[in-house]
PDB file of C-alpha atoms and ligand atoms in Angstrom:
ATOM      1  CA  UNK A   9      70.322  73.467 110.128  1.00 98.00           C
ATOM      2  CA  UNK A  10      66.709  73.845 109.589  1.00 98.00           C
ATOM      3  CA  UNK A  11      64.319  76.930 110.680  1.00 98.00           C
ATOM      4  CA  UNK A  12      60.611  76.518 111.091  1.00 99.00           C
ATOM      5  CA  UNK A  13      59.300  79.805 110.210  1.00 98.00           C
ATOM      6  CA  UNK A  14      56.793  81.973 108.061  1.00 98.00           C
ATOM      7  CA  UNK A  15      57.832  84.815 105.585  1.00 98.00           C
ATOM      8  CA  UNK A  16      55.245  87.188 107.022  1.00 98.00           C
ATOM      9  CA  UNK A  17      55.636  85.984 110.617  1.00 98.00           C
ATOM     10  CA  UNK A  18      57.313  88.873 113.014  1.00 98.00           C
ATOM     11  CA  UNK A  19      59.056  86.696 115.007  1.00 98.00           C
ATOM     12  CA  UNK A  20      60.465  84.667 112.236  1.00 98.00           C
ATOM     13  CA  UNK A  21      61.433  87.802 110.328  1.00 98.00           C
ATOM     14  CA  UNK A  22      63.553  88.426 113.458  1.00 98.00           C
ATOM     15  CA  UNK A  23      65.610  85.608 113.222  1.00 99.00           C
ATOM     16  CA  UNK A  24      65.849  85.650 109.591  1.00 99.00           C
ATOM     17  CA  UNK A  25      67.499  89.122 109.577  1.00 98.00           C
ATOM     18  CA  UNK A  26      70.162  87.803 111.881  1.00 98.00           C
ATOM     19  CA  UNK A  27      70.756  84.413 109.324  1.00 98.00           C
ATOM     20  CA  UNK A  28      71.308  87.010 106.267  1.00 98.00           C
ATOM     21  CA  UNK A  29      73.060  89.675 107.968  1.00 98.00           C
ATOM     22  CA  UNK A  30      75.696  87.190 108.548  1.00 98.00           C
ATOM     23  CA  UNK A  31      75.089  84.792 104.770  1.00 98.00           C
ATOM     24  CA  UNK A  32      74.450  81.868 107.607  1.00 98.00           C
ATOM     25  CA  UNK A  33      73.650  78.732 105.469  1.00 98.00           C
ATOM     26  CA  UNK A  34      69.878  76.977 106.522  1.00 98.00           C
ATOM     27  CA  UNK A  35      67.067  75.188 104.830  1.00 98.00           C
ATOM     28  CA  UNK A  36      63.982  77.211 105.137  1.00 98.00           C
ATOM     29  CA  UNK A  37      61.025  74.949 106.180  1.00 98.00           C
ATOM     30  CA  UNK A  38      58.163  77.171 105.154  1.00 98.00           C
ATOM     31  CA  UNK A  39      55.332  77.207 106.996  1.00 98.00           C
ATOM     32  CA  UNK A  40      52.661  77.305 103.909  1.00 97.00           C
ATOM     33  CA  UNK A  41      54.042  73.898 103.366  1.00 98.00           C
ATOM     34  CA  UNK A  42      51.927  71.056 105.441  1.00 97.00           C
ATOM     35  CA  UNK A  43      54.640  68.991 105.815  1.00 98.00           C
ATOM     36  CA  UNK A  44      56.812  71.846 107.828  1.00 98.00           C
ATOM     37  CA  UNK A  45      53.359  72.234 110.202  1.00 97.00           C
ATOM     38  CA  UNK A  46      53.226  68.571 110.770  1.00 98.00           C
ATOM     39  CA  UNK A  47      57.235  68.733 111.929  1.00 98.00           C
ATOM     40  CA  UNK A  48      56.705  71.789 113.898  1.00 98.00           C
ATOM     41  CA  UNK A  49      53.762  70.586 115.802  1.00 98.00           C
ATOM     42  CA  UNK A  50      55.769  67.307 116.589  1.00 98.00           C
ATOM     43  CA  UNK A  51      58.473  69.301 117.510  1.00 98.00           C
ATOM     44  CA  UNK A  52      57.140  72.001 119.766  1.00 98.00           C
ATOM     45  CA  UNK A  53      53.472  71.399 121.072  1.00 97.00           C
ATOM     46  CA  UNK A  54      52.744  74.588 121.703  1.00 98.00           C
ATOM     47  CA  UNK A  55      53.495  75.273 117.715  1.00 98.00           C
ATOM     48  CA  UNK A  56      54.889  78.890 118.093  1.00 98.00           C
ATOM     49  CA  UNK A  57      57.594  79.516 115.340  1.00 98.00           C
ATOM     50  CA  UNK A  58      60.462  80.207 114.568  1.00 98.00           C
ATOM     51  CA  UNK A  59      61.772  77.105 115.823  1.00 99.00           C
ATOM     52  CA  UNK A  60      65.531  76.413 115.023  1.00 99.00           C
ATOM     53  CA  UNK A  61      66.487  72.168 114.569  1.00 98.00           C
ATOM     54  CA  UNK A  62      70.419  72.101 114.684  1.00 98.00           C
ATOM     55  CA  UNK A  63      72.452  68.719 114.544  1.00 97.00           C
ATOM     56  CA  UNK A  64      69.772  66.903 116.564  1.00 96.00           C
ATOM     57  CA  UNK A  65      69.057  69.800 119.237  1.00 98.00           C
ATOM     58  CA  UNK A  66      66.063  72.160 118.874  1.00 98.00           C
ATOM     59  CA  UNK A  67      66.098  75.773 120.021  1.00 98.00           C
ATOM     60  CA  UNK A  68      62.838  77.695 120.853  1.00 98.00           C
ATOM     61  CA  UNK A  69      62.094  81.312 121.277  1.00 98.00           C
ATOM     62  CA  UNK A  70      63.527  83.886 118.827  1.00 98.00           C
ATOM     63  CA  UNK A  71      66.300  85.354 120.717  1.00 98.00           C
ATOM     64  CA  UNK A  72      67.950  82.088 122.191  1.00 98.00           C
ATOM     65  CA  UNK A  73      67.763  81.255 118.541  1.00 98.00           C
ATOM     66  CA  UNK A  74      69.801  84.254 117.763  1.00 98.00           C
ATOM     67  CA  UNK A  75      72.057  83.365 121.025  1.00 98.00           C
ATOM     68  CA  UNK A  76      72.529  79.825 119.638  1.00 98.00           C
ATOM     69  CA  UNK A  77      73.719  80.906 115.981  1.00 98.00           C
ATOM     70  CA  UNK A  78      76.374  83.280 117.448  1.00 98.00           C
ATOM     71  CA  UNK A  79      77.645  80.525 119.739  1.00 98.00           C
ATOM     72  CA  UNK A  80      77.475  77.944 116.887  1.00 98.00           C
ATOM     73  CA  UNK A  81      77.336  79.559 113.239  1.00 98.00           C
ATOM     74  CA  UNK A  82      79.197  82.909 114.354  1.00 97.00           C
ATOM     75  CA  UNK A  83      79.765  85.524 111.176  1.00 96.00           C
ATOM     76  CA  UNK A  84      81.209  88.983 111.131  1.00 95.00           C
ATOM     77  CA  UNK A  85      78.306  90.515 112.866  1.00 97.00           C
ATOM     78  CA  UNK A  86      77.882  90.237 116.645  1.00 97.00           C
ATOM     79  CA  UNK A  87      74.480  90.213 117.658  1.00 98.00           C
ATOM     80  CA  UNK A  88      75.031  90.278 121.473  1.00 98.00           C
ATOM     81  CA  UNK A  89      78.282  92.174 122.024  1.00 97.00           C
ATOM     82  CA  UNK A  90      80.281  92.111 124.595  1.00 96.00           C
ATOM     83  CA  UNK A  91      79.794  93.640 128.469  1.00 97.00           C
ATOM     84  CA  UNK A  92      77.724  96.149 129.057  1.00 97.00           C
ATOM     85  CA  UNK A  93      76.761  96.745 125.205  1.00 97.00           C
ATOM     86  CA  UNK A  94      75.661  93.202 125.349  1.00 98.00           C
ATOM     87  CA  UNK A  95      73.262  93.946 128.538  1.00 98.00           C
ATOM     88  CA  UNK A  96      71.965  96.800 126.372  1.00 98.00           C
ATOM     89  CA  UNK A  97      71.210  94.890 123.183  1.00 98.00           C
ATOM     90  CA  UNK A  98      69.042  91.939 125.063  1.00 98.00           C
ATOM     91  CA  UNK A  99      67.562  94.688 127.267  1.00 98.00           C
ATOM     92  CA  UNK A 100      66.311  96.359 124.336  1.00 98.00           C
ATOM     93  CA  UNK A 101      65.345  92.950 122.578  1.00 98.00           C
ATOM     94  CA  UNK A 102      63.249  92.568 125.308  1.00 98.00           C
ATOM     95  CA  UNK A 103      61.572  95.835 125.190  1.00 98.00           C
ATOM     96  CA  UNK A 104      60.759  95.393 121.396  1.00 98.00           C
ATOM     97  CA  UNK A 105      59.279  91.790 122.079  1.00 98.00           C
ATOM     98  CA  UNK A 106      57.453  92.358 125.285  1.00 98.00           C
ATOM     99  CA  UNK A 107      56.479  96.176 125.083  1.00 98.00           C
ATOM    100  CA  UNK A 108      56.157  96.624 120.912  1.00 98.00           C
ATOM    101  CA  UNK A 109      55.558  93.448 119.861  1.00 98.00           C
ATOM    102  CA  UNK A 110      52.817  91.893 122.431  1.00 98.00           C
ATOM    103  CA  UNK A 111      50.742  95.203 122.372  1.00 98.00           C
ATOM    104  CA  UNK A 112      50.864  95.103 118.635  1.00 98.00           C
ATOM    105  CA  UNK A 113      49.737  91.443 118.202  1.00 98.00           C
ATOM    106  CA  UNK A 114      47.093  92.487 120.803  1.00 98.00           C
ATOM    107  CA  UNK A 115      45.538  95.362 117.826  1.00 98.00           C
ATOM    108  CA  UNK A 116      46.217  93.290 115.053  1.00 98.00           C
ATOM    109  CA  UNK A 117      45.034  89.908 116.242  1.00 97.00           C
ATOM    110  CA  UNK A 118      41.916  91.408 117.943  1.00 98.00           C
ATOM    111  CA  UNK A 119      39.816  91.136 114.266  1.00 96.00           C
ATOM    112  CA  UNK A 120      40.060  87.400 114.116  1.00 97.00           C
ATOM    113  CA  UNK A 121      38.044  86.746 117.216  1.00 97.00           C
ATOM    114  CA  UNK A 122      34.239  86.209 116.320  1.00 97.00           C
ATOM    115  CA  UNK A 123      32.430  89.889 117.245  1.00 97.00           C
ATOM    116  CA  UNK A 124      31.012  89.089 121.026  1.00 97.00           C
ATOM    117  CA  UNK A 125      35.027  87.982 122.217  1.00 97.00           C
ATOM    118  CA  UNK A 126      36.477  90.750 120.872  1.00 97.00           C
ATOM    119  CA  UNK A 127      38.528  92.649 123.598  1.00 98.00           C
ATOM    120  CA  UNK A 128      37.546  96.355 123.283  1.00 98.00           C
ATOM    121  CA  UNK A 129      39.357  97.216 126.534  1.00 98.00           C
ATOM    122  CA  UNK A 130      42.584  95.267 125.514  1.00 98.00           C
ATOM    123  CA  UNK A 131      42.684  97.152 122.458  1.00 98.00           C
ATOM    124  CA  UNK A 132      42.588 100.543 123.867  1.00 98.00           C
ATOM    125  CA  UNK A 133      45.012  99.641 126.230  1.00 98.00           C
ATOM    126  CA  UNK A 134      47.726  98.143 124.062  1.00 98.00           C
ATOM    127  CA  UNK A 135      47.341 101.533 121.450  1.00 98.00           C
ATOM    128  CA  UNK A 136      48.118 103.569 125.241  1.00 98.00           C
ATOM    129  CA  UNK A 137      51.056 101.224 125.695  1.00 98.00           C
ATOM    130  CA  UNK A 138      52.269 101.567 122.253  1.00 98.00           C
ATOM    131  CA  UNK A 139      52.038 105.649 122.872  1.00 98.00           C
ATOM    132  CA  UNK A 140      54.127 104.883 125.874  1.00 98.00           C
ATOM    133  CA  UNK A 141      56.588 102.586 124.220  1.00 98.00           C
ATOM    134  CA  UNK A 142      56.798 105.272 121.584  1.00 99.00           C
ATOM    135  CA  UNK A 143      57.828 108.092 123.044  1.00 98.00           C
ATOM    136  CA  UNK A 144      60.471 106.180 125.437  1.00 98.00           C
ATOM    137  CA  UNK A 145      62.102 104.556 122.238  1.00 98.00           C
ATOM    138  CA  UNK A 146      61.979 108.117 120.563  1.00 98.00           C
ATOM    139  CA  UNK A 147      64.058 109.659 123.785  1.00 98.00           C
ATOM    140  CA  UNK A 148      66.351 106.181 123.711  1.00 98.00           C
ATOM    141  CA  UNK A 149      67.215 106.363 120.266  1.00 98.00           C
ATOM    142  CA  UNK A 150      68.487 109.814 119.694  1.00 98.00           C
ATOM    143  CA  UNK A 151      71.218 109.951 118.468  1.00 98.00           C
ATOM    144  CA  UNK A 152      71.805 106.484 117.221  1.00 98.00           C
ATOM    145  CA  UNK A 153      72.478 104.478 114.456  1.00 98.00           C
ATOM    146  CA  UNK A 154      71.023 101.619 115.225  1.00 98.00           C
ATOM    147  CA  UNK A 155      68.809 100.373 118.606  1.00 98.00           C
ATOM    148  CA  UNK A 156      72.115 100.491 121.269  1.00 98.00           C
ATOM    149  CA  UNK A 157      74.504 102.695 119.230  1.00 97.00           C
ATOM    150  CA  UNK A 158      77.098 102.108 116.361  1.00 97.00           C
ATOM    151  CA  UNK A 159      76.229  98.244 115.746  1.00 97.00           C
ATOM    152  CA  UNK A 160      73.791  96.451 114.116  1.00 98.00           C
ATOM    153  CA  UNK A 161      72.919  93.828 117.046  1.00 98.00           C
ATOM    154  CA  UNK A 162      70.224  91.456 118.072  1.00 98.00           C
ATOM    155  CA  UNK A 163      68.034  94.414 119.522  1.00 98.00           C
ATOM    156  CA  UNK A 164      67.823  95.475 115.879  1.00 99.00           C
ATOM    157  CA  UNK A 165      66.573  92.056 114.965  1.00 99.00           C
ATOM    158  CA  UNK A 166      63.678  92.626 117.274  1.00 99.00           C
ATOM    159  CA  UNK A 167      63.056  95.902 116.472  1.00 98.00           C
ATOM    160  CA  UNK A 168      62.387  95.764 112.524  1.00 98.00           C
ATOM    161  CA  UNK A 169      59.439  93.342 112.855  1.00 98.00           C
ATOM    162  CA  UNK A 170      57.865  94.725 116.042  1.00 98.00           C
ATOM    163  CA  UNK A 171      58.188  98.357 114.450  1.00 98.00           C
ATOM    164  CA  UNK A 172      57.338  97.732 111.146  1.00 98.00           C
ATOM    165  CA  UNK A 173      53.650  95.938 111.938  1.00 98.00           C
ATOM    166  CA  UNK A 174      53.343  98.496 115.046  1.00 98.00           C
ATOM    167  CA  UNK A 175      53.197 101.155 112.847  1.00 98.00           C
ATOM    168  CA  UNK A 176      50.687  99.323 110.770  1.00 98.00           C
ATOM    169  CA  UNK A 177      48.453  98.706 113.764  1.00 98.00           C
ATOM    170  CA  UNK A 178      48.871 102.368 115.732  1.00 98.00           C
ATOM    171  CA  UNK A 179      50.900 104.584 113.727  1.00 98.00           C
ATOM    172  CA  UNK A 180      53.711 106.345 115.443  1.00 98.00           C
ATOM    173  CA  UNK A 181      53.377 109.737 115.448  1.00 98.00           C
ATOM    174  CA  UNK A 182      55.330 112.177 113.849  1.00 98.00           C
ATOM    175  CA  UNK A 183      56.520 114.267 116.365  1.00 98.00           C
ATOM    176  CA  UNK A 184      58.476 111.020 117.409  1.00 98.00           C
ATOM    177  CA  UNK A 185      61.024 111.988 114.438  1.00 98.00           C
ATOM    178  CA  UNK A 186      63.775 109.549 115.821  1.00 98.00           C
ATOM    179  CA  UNK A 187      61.704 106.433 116.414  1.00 98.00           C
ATOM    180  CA  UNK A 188      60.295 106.962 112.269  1.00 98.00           C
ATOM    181  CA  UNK A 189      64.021 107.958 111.268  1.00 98.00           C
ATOM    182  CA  UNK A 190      65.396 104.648 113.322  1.00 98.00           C
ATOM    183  CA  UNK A 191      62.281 102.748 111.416  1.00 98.00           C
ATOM    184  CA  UNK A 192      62.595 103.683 108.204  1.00 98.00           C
ATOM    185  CA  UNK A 193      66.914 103.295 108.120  1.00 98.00           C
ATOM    186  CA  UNK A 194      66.520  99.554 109.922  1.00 98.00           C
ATOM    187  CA  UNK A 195      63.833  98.531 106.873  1.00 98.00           C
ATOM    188  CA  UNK A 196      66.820 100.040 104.554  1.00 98.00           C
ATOM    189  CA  UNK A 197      69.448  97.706 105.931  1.00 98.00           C
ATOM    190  CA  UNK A 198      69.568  94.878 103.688  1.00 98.00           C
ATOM    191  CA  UNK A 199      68.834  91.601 105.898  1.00 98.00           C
ATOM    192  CA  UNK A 200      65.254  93.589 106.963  1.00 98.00           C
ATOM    193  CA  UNK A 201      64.962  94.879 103.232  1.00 98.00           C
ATOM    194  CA  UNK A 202      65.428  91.153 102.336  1.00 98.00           C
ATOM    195  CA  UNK A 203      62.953  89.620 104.841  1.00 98.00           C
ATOM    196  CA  UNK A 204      59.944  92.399 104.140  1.00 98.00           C
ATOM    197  CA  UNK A 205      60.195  92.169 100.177  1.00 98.00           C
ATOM    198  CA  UNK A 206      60.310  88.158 100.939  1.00 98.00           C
ATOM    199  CA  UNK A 207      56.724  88.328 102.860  1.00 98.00           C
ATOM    200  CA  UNK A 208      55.411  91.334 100.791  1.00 98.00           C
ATOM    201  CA  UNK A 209      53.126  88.535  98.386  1.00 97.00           C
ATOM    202  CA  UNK A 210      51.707  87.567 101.918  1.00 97.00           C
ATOM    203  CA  UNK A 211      50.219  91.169 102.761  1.00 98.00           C
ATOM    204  CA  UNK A 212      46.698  90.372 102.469  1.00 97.00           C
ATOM    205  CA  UNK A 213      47.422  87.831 105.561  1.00 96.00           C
ATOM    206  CA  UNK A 214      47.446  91.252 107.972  1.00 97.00           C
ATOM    207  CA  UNK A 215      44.054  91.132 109.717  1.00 96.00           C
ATOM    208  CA  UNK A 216      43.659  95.173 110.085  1.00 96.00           C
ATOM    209  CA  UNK A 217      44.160  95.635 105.998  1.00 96.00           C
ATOM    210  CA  UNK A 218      47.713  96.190 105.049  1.00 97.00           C
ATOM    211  CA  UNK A 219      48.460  99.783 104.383  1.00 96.00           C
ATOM    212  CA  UNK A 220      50.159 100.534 100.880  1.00 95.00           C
ATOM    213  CA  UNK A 221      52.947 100.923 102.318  1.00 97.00           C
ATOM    214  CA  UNK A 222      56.209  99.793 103.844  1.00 97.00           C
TER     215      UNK A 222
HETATM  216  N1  GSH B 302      58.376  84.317 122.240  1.00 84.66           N
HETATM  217  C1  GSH B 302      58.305  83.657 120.969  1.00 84.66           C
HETATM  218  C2  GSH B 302      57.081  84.164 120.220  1.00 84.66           C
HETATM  219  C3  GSH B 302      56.785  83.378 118.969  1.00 84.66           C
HETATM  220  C4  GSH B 302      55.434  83.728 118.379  1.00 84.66           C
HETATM  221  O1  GSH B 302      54.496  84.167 119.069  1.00 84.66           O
HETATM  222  N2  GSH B 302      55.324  83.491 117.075  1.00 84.66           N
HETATM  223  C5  GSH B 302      54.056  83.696 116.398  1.00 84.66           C
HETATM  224  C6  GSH B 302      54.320  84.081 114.946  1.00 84.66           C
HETATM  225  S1  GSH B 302      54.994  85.708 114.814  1.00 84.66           S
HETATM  226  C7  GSH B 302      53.282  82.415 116.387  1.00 84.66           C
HETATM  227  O2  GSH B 302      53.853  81.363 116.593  1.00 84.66           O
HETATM  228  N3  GSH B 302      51.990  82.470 116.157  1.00 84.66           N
HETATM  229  C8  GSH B 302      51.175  81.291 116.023  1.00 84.66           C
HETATM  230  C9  GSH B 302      50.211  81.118 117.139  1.00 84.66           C
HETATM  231  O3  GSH B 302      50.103  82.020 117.996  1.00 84.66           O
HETATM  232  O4  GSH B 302      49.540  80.086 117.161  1.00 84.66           O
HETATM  233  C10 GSH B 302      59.605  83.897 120.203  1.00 84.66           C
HETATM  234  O5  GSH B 302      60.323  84.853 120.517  1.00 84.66           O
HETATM  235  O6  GSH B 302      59.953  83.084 119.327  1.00 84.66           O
END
C-alpha cells in the first residue's frame, strides 16, 4: 500500500493519524521527492494529495481513504463507528473539512497570490466563518473527549489538521475554552503528536509565518 502525501500537508496529516493510530503498515511516497510528483500527477490529474494506491486500485479524497483502510486494513480503532455514532463522526468530518479547513486554506493561501489578485473580501469572510465555526464547535464539544464523544474516530482525523493551522491563521479565542481544551488534548494523542513533530522541519513552508508554537 502506498500513500501520496506531504508531512506538512493538512489533508495528508489526516490520513496519516488514522494509519498510526492503528500501526497500519504503508510506504510513504513523499512528496519532496520528484519521483512521487511525477506518480501522483499520472495518477490523479488534478494532483490533490493524499492519494492512497492499494493492490492496483487508487482511492482519492481523505476520508474515503480513511473509509477504505477500515474496510481493508481494519485495526483496533474504528474510525466510522457504527449507527448513529457513525452518522456523527462523518458529519463532523465534514464540518472540519468544509467549514474549518476551506476557510483556513482561504487565509493562509491568500499570501501566495501576486498583490493585485489577492482576495481582500474572501479573507474577511473566511476569518467571520471561522468565528462562526468556532463558537458552534465550542457549544458541540462540551463535554467531550474527543469530536463525537468517548472515541477517537475519523472526525478526529479531520479535526487535528484543520484546527491546528486554523488557529495559526485566525486564532480561536479564548473564551471558546472547549474548542482550545479539545485542540490542545487531540495534538497530545500520539498519532497527531506523531504527524506534527514529523512536519515540524517544514514550518517555514506556512505562507502567514509560522507562530512559535504548536
Ligand atoms: N478534498 C481533498 C482535499 C485535498 C487537498 O486539497 N489537498 C491539498 C494539500 S493539504 C493539496 O492537494 N494541495 C495542492 C494543490 O492545491 O495544488 C481531500 O480530502 O483529500
Amino acid at each position: 500500500m502506498k500513500l501520496y502525501a506531504h508531512p506538512f500537508s493538512s489533508y495528508s496529516q489526516k490520513v496519516l493519524i488514522a494509519l498510526y493510530a492503528n500501526a497500519t503498515p504503508f510506504d510513504y511516497c513523499n512528496l519532496e521527492d520528484r519521483t512521487a510528483n511525477a506518480e501522483l500527477a499520472a495518477l490523479w490529474p488534478l494532483k490533490r494529495f493524499p492519494v492512497l494506491v492499494d493492490s492496483g486500485r487508487t482511492i482519492l479524497e481523505s476520508s474515503t481513504i480513511i473509509e477504505h483502510l477500515q474496510l481493508h486494513h481494519p485495526g483496533l480503532l474504528r474510525m466510522i463507528p457504527e449507527g448513529d455514532a457513525g452518522i456523527e463522526a462523518r458529519m463532523l468530518d465534514r464540518i472540519f473539512d468544509n467549514h474549518v479547513m476551506t476557510p483556513m486554506q482561504k487565509i493562509v493561501l491568500d499570501p501566495l497570490r501576486a498583490a493585485p489578485d489577492r482576495d481582500a473580501h474572501g479573507v474577511a469572510d473566511a476569518r467571520a466563518f471561522l468565528d462562526s465555526i468556532y463558537a458552534w464547535l465550542d457549544a458541540r464539544l462540551a463535554g467531550r473527549t474527543w469530536a463525537t464523544g468517548d472515541a477517537f474516530t475519523l472526525a478526529d482525523c479531520a479535526a487535528a489538521p484543520s484546527l491546528f493551522y486554523a488557529d495559526w491563521a485566525h486564532e480561536i479565542p479564548h473564551r471558546h475554552a472547549n474548542l482550545r481544551a479539545y485542540r490542545a488534548r487531540v495534538l497530545a494523542h500520539p498519532s497527531v503528536a506523531r504527524a506534527v513533530d514529523e512536519a515540524r522541519p517544514d514550518r517555514s513552508y506556512f505562507p502567514l509565518g509560522a507562530p512559535d508554537r504548536d
